[in-house]
CSV table of C-alpha atoms and ligand atoms in Angstrom, one decimal:
chain,number,residue,atom,x,y,z
J,19,MET,CA,193.6,98.4,109.3
J,20,GLU,CA,189.9,98.3,110.0
J,21,GLU,CA,187.9,101.5,109.4
J,22,SER,CA,186.4,102.6,112.7
J,23,LYS,CA,186.5,105.9,114.5
J,24,PRO,CA,187.1,109.1,112.5
J,25,ILE,CA,190.7,110.3,112.1
J,26,TYR,CA,190.8,114.1,112.1
J,27,VAL,CA,193.5,116.4,110.9
J,28,THR,CA,194.7,116.8,114.4
J,29,GLN,CA,193.9,115.8,118.0
J,30,PRO,CA,195.1,117.8,120.9
J,31,ALA,CA,197.8,116.5,123.2
J,32,LEU,CA,196.6,116.7,126.8
J,33,PRO,CA,198.8,116.5,129.9
J,34,PRO,CA,198.0,113.7,132.4
J,35,LEU,CA,194.8,114.6,134.3
J,36,GLU,CA,196.2,113.6,137.7
J,37,GLU,CA,199.1,116.0,137.2
J,38,PHE,CA,196.8,118.8,136.3
J,39,THR,CA,194.6,118.3,139.4
J,40,GLU,CA,197.6,119.0,141.6
J,41,TYR,CA,197.8,122.5,139.9
J,42,LEU,CA,194.0,122.9,140.3
J,43,LYS,CA,194.3,122.3,144.0
J,44,GLN,CA,196.7,125.1,144.3
J,45,ILE,CA,194.4,127.5,142.4
J,46,TRP,CA,191.4,126.4,144.5
J,47,GLU,CA,193.5,127.1,147.6
J,48,ASN,CA,194.9,130.6,146.7
J,49,LYS,CA,191.8,131.8,144.7
J,50,ILE,CA,193.8,133.8,142.2
J,51,LEU,CA,192.1,133.0,138.9
J,52,THR,CA,193.5,135.6,136.5
J,53,ASN,CA,195.2,139.0,136.2
J,54,ASN,CA,198.9,138.2,136.2
J,55,GLY,CA,198.7,135.5,138.8
J,56,PRO,CA,201.5,133.2,140.0
J,57,PHE,CA,201.1,130.5,137.3
J,58,HIS,CA,200.8,133.2,134.6
J,59,ARG,CA,204.1,134.7,135.7
J,60,GLN,CA,205.8,131.3,136.0
J,61,PHE,CA,204.5,130.2,132.6
J,62,GLU,CA,205.8,133.3,130.9
J,63,LYS,CA,209.2,132.7,132.5
J,64,GLU,CA,209.5,129.0,131.7
J,65,LEU,CA,208.0,129.4,128.2
J,66,ALA,CA,210.5,132.1,127.3
J,67,GLU,CA,213.4,129.9,128.5
J,68,TYR,CA,212.0,126.9,126.6
J,69,LEU,CA,211.7,128.8,123.4
J,70,GLY,CA,215.0,130.6,123.7
J,71,VAL,CA,213.6,134.2,123.7
J,72,ASN,CA,214.2,137.1,126.0
J,73,TYR,CA,210.8,138.8,126.2
J,74,LEU,CA,207.4,137.1,125.9
J,75,SER,CA,203.9,137.9,126.9
J,76,VAL,CA,201.2,135.3,127.0
J,77,LEU,CA,197.7,136.2,125.8
J,78,SER,CA,194.3,134.6,125.6
J,79,ASN,CA,194.6,133.5,122.0
J,80,GLY,CA,196.7,134.1,118.8
J,81,THR,CA,194.2,136.4,117.2
J,82,LEU,CA,194.3,138.9,120.1
J,83,ALA,CA,198.1,138.5,120.1
J,84,LEU,CA,198.1,139.7,116.4
J,85,ILE,CA,195.7,142.5,117.1
J,86,THR,CA,197.7,143.6,120.2
J,87,ALA,CA,201.0,143.4,118.3
J,88,LEU,CA,199.7,145.8,115.7
J,89,GLN,CA,198.5,148.1,118.5
J,90,ALA,CA,201.8,147.9,120.3
J,91,LEU,CA,203.7,149.2,117.2
J,92,ARG,CA,201.0,151.7,116.4
J,93,ILE,CA,200.7,150.3,112.8
J,94,THR,CA,198.3,152.3,110.5
J,95,GLY,CA,197.8,152.7,106.8
J,96,GLU,CA,198.6,149.6,104.6
J,97,VAL,CA,200.2,146.3,105.6
J,98,ILE,CA,201.5,143.8,103.1
J,99,THR,CA,200.5,140.3,104.0
J,100,THR,CA,199.8,136.8,102.6
J,101,PRO,CA,196.5,135.5,101.3
J,102,PHE,CA,197.7,131.9,102.1
J,103,SER,CA,197.0,131.8,105.8
J,104,PHE,CA,194.2,131.4,108.3
J,105,VAL,CA,191.7,134.3,108.2
J,106,ALA,CA,192.8,135.6,111.6
J,107,THR,CA,196.0,137.0,110.0
J,108,THR,CA,194.1,139.4,107.9
J,109,HIS,CA,191.3,139.9,110.3
J,110,SER,CA,193.8,141.4,112.8
J,111,LEU,CA,194.5,144.2,110.3
J,112,TRP,CA,190.8,144.8,109.7
J,113,TRP,CA,190.2,145.1,113.5
J,114,ASN,CA,192.9,147.8,113.6
J,115,ASN,CA,191.4,149.7,110.6
J,116,ILE,CA,194.5,148.8,108.5
J,117,LYS,CA,194.2,148.1,104.8
J,118,PRO,CA,195.5,144.6,103.9
J,119,VAL,CA,197.5,144.4,100.8
J,120,PHE,CA,198.0,140.9,99.5
J,121,ALA,CA,201.2,139.8,97.8
J,122,ASP,CA,201.9,136.4,96.2
J,123,ILE,CA,203.7,133.5,97.8
J,124,GLU,CA,206.7,131.5,96.6
J,125,PRO,CA,206.2,128.0,95.3
J,126,ASP,CA,208.6,126.0,97.5
J,127,PHE,CA,207.2,126.6,101.0
J,128,PHE,CA,204.3,128.9,100.3
J,129,ASN,CA,205.5,131.8,102.3
J,130,LEU,CA,205.3,135.4,101.1
J,131,ASP,CA,207.5,136.1,98.2
J,132,PRO,CA,209.9,139.0,99.2
J,133,ASP,CA,210.1,140.3,95.6
J,134,LYS,CA,206.3,140.5,95.4
J,135,VAL,CA,206.3,142.3,98.8
J,136,GLU,CA,208.8,144.9,97.6
J,137,ALA,CA,206.8,145.5,94.5
J,138,ALA,CA,203.6,146.1,96.5
J,139,ILE,CA,205.1,148.9,98.7
J,140,THR,CA,203.4,152.3,98.5
J,141,PRO,CA,203.8,155.5,100.6
J,142,GLN,CA,201.0,154.2,102.8
J,143,THR,CA,202.8,151.0,103.7
J,144,THR,CA,203.9,150.8,107.3
J,145,ALA,CA,204.6,147.2,107.9
J,146,ILE,CA,205.0,143.7,106.5
J,147,MET,CA,203.2,140.8,108.1
J,148,PRO,CA,204.4,137.4,106.8
J,149,VAL,CA,203.4,134.0,108.1
J,150,HIS,CA,205.8,131.1,108.7
J,151,VAL,CA,203.2,128.8,107.0
J,152,TYR,CA,203.2,125.3,108.4
J,153,GLY,CA,206.2,126.4,110.5
J,154,ASN,CA,208.6,126.7,107.6
J,155,PRO,CA,210.7,129.9,108.0
J,156,CYS,CA,210.1,132.8,105.7
J,157,ASN,CA,213.1,134.4,103.9
J,158,LEU,CA,214.2,136.2,107.1
J,159,GLU,CA,217.2,138.0,105.7
J,160,ARG,CA,215.3,139.5,102.7
J,161,PHE,CA,212.4,140.6,104.8
J,162,GLN,CA,214.6,142.3,107.3
J,163,GLN,CA,216.5,144.0,104.5
J,164,ILE,CA,213.3,145.2,102.9
J,165,ALA,CA,212.0,146.5,106.2
J,166,ASP,CA,215.2,148.3,106.9
J,167,THR,CA,215.4,149.8,103.4
J,168,TYR,CA,211.9,151.2,103.4
J,169,GLY,CA,211.6,151.9,107.1
J,170,LEU,CA,208.8,149.3,107.7
J,171,LYS,CA,208.0,147.3,110.8
J,172,LEU,CA,208.1,143.5,110.5
J,173,ILE,CA,205.6,141.4,112.4
J,174,TYR,CA,205.8,137.6,111.9
J,175,ASP,CA,202.6,135.5,112.4
J,176,ALA,CA,204.4,132.5,113.8
J,177,ALA,CA,201.2,130.7,114.9
J,178,HIS,CA,202.5,127.5,113.3
J,179,ALA,CA,206.1,127.9,114.4
J,180,PHE,CA,206.2,126.9,118.0
J,181,GLY,CA,209.7,125.4,118.8
J,182,VAL,CA,211.1,126.0,115.3
J,183,LYS,CA,214.8,126.9,115.2
J,184,VAL,CA,217.0,128.2,112.5
J,185,ASP,CA,220.7,127.5,112.8
J,186,GLY,CA,220.0,126.7,116.5
J,187,GLN,CA,218.3,130.0,117.2
J,188,SER,CA,214.6,130.5,117.8
J,189,LEU,CA,212.7,131.6,114.7
J,190,LEU,CA,210.8,133.9,117.1
J,191,ASN,CA,213.8,136.1,117.5
J,192,PHE,CA,213.4,137.6,114.0
J,193,GLY,CA,211.5,140.7,113.0
J,194,ASP,CA,210.1,143.4,115.4
J,195,LEU,CA,207.5,141.1,116.9
J,196,SER,CA,206.3,137.5,116.5
J,197,ILE,CA,203.1,136.0,117.6
J,198,LEU,CA,202.3,132.4,118.6
J,199,SER,CA,199.0,130.5,118.9
J,200,PHE,CA,198.4,127.9,121.6
J,201,HIS,CA,195.0,126.8,120.2
J,202,ALA,CA,193.9,123.2,120.8
J,203,THR,CA,194.9,122.3,117.3
J,204,LYS,CA,198.5,123.5,117.6
J,205,VAL,CA,201.8,121.6,118.4
J,206,PHE,CA,201.7,123.2,121.9
J,207,ASN,CA,198.3,124.0,123.3
J,208,THR,CA,196.8,125.8,126.3
J,209,ILE,CA,193.3,125.0,125.0
J,210,GLU,CA,193.1,128.6,123.7
J,211,GLY,CA,196.1,130.9,124.1
J,212,GLY,CA,198.8,132.9,122.3
J,213,ALA,CA,201.9,135.0,122.9
J,214,ILE,CA,203.8,138.0,121.6
J,215,ILE,CA,207.6,137.8,121.5
J,216,CYS,CA,209.5,141.1,121.5
J,217,HIS,CA,213.1,142.2,122.1
J,218,ASP,CA,213.1,144.6,124.9
J,219,GLU,CA,211.6,145.2,128.3
J,220,LYS,CA,209.8,148.4,127.4
J,221,MET,CA,207.9,146.7,124.6
J,222,LYS,CA,207.0,143.9,126.8
J,223,GLN,CA,205.7,146.4,129.3
J,224,ARG,CA,203.6,148.1,126.6
J,225,ILE,CA,202.1,144.8,125.5
J,226,ASP,CA,201.3,143.8,129.1
J,227,TYR,CA,199.5,147.1,129.6
J,228,LEU,CA,197.6,146.7,126.3
J,229,LYS,CA,196.4,143.1,127.1
J,230,ASN,CA,195.0,144.5,130.4
J,231,PHE,CA,192.8,147.3,129.2
J,232,GLY,CA,195.8,149.7,129.1
J,233,PHE,CA,196.2,149.8,132.9
J,234,ALA,CA,199.6,150.9,134.0
J,235,GLY,CA,198.7,150.9,137.7
J,236,GLU,CA,195.5,151.1,139.7
J,237,THR,CA,194.3,154.4,138.4
J,238,THR,CA,196.3,155.0,135.2
J,239,VAL,CA,195.2,153.9,131.7
J,240,ILE,CA,197.8,154.7,129.1
J,241,ALA,CA,196.0,153.3,125.9
J,242,PRO,CA,192.7,151.9,124.8
J,243,GLY,CA,193.8,148.4,125.6
J,244,ILE,CA,191.8,145.2,125.5
J,245,ASN,CA,191.2,142.2,127.7
J,246,ALA,CA,193.6,139.5,126.3
J,247,LYS,CA,194.9,138.0,129.5
J,248,MET,CA,195.5,134.3,130.0
J,249,ASN,CA,193.8,132.8,133.1
J,250,GLU,CA,195.5,130.8,135.8
J,251,LEU,CA,194.0,127.4,134.8
J,252,GLN,CA,195.4,127.7,131.3
J,253,ALA,CA,198.7,129.0,132.5
J,254,ALA,CA,199.1,126.0,134.8
J,255,TYR,CA,198.0,123.7,132.0
J,256,GLY,CA,200.7,125.3,129.8
J,257,LEU,CA,203.4,124.8,132.4
J,258,LEU,CA,202.5,121.1,132.5
J,259,GLN,CA,202.4,120.9,128.7
J,260,LEU,CA,206.0,122.2,128.6
J,261,LYS,CA,207.1,118.9,130.2
J,262,TYR,CA,205.7,116.9,127.3
J,263,VAL,CA,206.2,119.1,124.2
J,264,ASP,CA,209.6,117.7,123.2
J,265,ASP,CA,208.3,114.2,123.2
J,266,ASN,CA,205.2,115.3,121.2
J,267,ILE,CA,207.4,117.0,118.6
J,268,ALA,CA,209.6,113.9,118.3
J,269,LYS,CA,206.5,111.8,117.7
J,270,ARG,CA,205.3,114.3,115.0
J,271,LYS,CA,208.7,114.0,113.3
J,272,ALA,CA,208.4,110.2,113.2
J,273,ILE,CA,204.9,110.6,111.6
J,274,ALA,CA,206.2,113.0,109.0
J,275,ASP,CA,209.1,110.7,108.2
J,276,SER,CA,206.7,107.8,107.9
J,277,TYR,CA,204.4,109.6,105.5
J,278,ARG,CA,207.3,110.7,103.4
J,279,VAL,CA,208.5,107.1,103.0
J,280,GLN,CA,204.9,105.9,102.3
J,281,LEU,CA,204.2,108.6,99.7
J,282,LYS,CA,207.6,108.8,98.2
J,283,ASN,CA,206.8,107.2,94.9
J,284,VAL,CA,203.2,108.3,94.4
J,285,ALA,CA,203.3,110.2,91.2
J,286,GLY,CA,201.4,113.5,91.4
J,287,ILE,CA,201.7,113.7,95.3
J,288,ARG,CA,204.3,116.2,96.6
J,289,CYS,CA,205.4,116.2,100.2
J,290,LEU,CA,207.4,119.2,101.6
J,291,SER,CA,210.9,118.2,102.7
J,292,ASP,CA,212.7,119.3,105.8
J,293,ILE,CA,215.0,122.3,105.4
J,294,GLU,CA,218.7,121.9,106.3
J,295,ASP,CA,219.7,123.7,109.5
J,296,VAL,CA,216.0,124.1,110.6
J,297,HIS,CA,214.7,122.3,113.6
J,298,HIS,CA,211.1,121.6,112.6
J,299,ALA,CA,208.1,121.0,114.9
J,300,TYR,CA,205.8,119.4,112.3
J,301,SER,CA,202.7,121.4,113.0
J,302,TYR,CA,201.0,120.3,109.8
J,303,PHE,CA,201.7,117.7,107.1
J,304,PRO,CA,200.6,119.3,103.8
J,305,VAL,CA,200.8,117.5,100.5
J,306,LEU,CA,200.1,118.9,97.0
J,307,VAL,CA,198.0,117.0,94.5
J,308,ASP,CA,198.9,117.5,90.9
J,309,SER,CA,195.8,116.3,89.2
J,310,GLY,CA,197.3,116.0,85.8
J,311,ILE,CA,199.8,113.4,87.1
J,312,TYR,CA,197.8,111.9,90.0
J,313,GLY,CA,194.7,111.5,88.0
J,314,LYS,CA,192.4,112.9,90.6
J,315,THR,CA,191.9,116.5,91.9
J,316,ARG,CA,192.7,117.5,95.4
J,317,ASP,CA,189.0,117.7,96.1
J,318,GLU,CA,188.4,114.2,94.8
J,319,LEU,CA,191.1,112.9,97.1
J,320,TYR,CA,189.7,114.9,100.0
J,321,GLU,CA,186.3,113.3,99.4
J,322,GLU,CA,187.8,109.8,99.0
J,323,LEU,CA,189.5,110.1,102.3
J,324,LYS,CA,186.3,111.3,103.9
J,325,LYS,CA,184.6,108.2,102.7
J,326,HIS,CA,187.1,106.2,104.8
J,327,ASN,CA,186.4,108.4,107.8
J,328,ILE,CA,189.6,110.4,107.4
J,329,PHE,CA,189.2,114.1,107.7
J,330,GLY,CA,192.2,115.9,106.1
J,331,ARG,CA,191.8,119.7,105.8
J,332,ARG,CA,192.4,122.0,102.9
J,333,TYR,CA,194.4,124.6,104.8
J,334,PHE,CA,194.4,127.2,103.2
J,335,TYR,CA,191.6,127.1,100.8
J,336,PRO,CA,189.9,129.3,99.9
J,337,LEU,CA,192.5,132.1,100.0
J,338,ILE,CA,191.8,134.9,102.4
J,339,SER,CA,191.6,137.2,99.4
J,340,GLN,CA,188.6,135.2,98.2
J,341,PHE,CA,186.4,135.8,101.2
J,342,PRO,CA,183.6,138.4,100.8
J,343,THR,CA,185.3,140.9,103.2
J,344,TYR,CA,188.5,141.0,101.2
J,345,ARG,CA,187.7,140.0,97.6
J,346,GLY,CA,187.0,143.6,96.5
J,347,LEU,CA,190.5,144.8,97.4
J,348,PRO,CA,192.6,145.6,94.3
J,349,SER,CA,195.4,143.2,95.6
J,350,SER,CA,192.9,140.3,95.8
J,351,LYS,CA,192.7,139.8,92.0
J,352,PRO,CA,193.7,136.3,91.1
J,353,GLU,CA,196.2,137.5,88.5
J,354,ASN,CA,198.1,139.2,91.4
J,355,LEU,CA,198.2,135.9,93.4
J,356,VAL,CA,198.9,133.3,90.8
J,357,VAL,CA,201.0,130.9,92.9
J,358,ALA,CA,198.8,131.3,96.0
J,359,GLU,CA,195.7,130.4,93.8
J,360,GLU,CA,197.4,127.3,92.5
J,361,VAL,CA,198.7,126.1,95.9
J,362,ALA,CA,195.2,126.7,97.5
J,363,ASP,CA,193.7,124.4,94.8
J,364,LYS,CA,196.2,121.6,95.3
J,365,VAL,CA,196.9,121.4,99.0
J,366,ILE,CA,195.6,119.0,101.6
J,367,CYS,CA,196.9,118.7,105.1
J,368,LEU,CA,197.0,115.0,106.3
J,369,PRO,CA,196.3,114.0,109.9
J,370,ILE,CA,199.3,114.5,112.2
J,371,TYR,CA,199.3,114.3,116.0
J,372,PRO,CA,201.4,112.5,118.6
J,373,THR,CA,199.0,109.5,119.1
J,374,LEU,CA,198.5,108.8,115.3
J,375,SER,CA,199.7,105.2,114.9
J,376,ASN,CA,201.9,103.8,112.2
J,377,ASP,CA,199.0,101.5,111.1
J,378,GLU,CA,196.8,104.6,110.7
J,379,ILE,CA,199.6,106.3,108.6
J,380,ILE,CA,199.8,103.3,106.4
J,381,PHE,CA,196.0,103.1,106.1
J,382,ILE,CA,195.8,106.8,105.0
J,383,SER,CA,198.7,106.4,102.6
J,384,GLU,CA,197.2,103.3,101.1
J,385,ILE,CA,194.0,105.2,100.3
J,386,ILE,CA,196.1,107.9,98.6
J,387,LYS,CA,198.1,105.3,96.7
J,388,ASN,CA,194.9,103.4,95.6
J,389,GLY,CA,193.1,106.6,94.8
J,390,LYS,CA,195.6,107.2,92.0
J,391,CYS,CA,194.1,106.6,88.5
C,19,T4K,N1,197.5,132.9,112.5
C,19,T4K,C1,197.5,131.7,111.9
C,19,T4K,C2,198.5,131.5,110.8
C,19,T4K,C3,196.7,130.6,112.3
C,19,T4K,O1,196.7,129.4,111.7
C,19,T4K,C4,195.8,130.9,113.4
C,19,T4K,C5,194.9,129.8,113.8
C,19,T4K,C6,195.8,132.1,114.0
C,19,T4K,C7,196.7,133.1,113.5
C,19,T4K,C8,194.9,132.5,115.1
C,19,T4K,O2,195.3,131.8,116.3
C,19,T4K,P1,194.1,131.5,117.4
C,19,T4K,O3,193.3,132.8,117.7
C,19,T4K,O4,193.2,130.4,116.9
C,19,T4K,O5,194.9,131.1,118.6
C,19,T4K,C9,191.7,125.9,113.4
C,19,T4K,C10,192.0,126.7,114.7
C,19,T4K,O6,190.8,127.1,115.3
C,19,T4K,C11,192.9,127.8,114.5
C,19,T4K,O7,193.5,128.1,115.7
C,19,T4K,C12,194.0,127.6,113.5
C,19,T4K,N2,194.8,128.7,113.2
C,19,T4K,C13,193.4,127.1,112.2
C,19,T4K,C14,194.5,126.8,111.1
C,19,T4K,O8,192.7,125.9,112.4
C,19,T4K,P2,189.5,125.1,112.4
C,19,T4K,O9,188.2,125.8,112.3
C,19,T4K,O10,190.0,124.5,111.1
C,19,T4K,O11,189.6,124.0,113.5
C,19,T4K,P3,188.6,122.8,113.8
C,19,T4K,O12,187.8,123.1,115.1
C,19,T4K,O13,187.8,122.4,112.6
C,19,T4K,O14,189.6,121.6,114.3
C,19,T4K,C15,190.2,120.8,113.3
C,19,T4K,C16,190.1,119.4,113.8
C,19,T4K,O15,190.8,119.2,115.0
C,19,T4K,C17,188.7,118.9,114.1
C,19,T4K,O16,188.1,118.4,113.0
C,19,T4K,C18,188.9,117.9,115.2
C,19,T4K,C19,190.2,118.3,115.9
C,19,T4K,N3,189.9,118.9,117.2
C,19,T4K,C20,189.7,120.3,117.3
C,19,T4K,C21,189.5,120.9,118.5
C,19,T4K,C22,189.3,122.4,118.6
C,19,T4K,C23,189.9,118.2,118.3
C,19,T4K,O17,190.1,116.9,118.3
C,19,T4K,N4,189.8,118.8,119.6
C,19,T4K,C24,189.5,120.1,119.7
C,19,T4K,O18,189.4,120.6,120.8
C,19,T4K,O19,190.5,126.2,112.9
């Protein structure tokens, strides 16, 4: 394949413009732009049905969904979380004046290691906040068991896990709350957007108050809420996206399968495999570079790809625990996070999005094969 335009780690899937303009006409007509309008209500309903969850609130982005989820459960003190995630996971604790405590990850799918979480519990711990990294489910049973034993809340950052199912059931139905992100770079996007999934009507009501400044009626404010509402244009866009998401996920699966075939025998390159009984949505395609075997470091491969106009991303390097805001915390010490440090040094996410062609996959794979020393 000829090198031409850049290939980024992702490219958003957009719905057909002519279909969107039909929705825009309705918005222009009724002049309801935000504040729980008709498209917002319809989107929440249809999205909950699609995902197979009972109670869901859409918000303006995933970060505000995390911040609001912590508010909704009145979490204080210390929360045990992963350093191997996007910074927003830990930032949401900081914005709530909660002390993040980092625990190490497990080496297979890079999610929080339940044993390490259990060992990090103190009298100040009030919750656990794991991330389903790259959409691969955490150890759901063990986390629930730890939460029950120690009386802790369990909030899953499921920003990467749109549409993921375990044994036919939505991954979002586990824990006390789960949050989603609908950012442009995600499997399902509303440009910016997010959601909180909960399990009863009262909690949904509380979340809905919190995302609207705490208003529970025209003159009643029940909490210091925030403005995290999704507007009507994005809700309409989201409704339209629902029509195409299954097709997009199927295309992502085909891309993941193709990469796995291409990279199967490249010594020193490890792809993650699918998990039995899990319906994956292929939000990312991470590979691990073992420089001792491959002959080049991850960073050398990253630069090599860039030379060919291919922009993979080192999600998640550096670890959150290495950023200035967090590196002084006792739990940030590298000796506490041995597996996370290693994975952060080896991982690179390859381009994956519905319109990535098979020629492009082969082109990227050839560079990886040829880059081998
Ligand atoms: N929790 C977790 C575990 C998360 O991963 C995230 C977000 C959150 C919470 C917070 O959710 P939000 O508040 O964002 O809803 C991106 C995203 O901004 C972020 O949403 C995402 N995780 C994170 C993993 O990645 P960047 O800075 O790496 O994205 P950016 O702008 O470099 O985009 C990557 C590539 O995608 C670009 O090189 C080109 C392409 N692109 C991007 C955009 C935005 C496009 O082609 N079109 C676009 O509109 O953070």
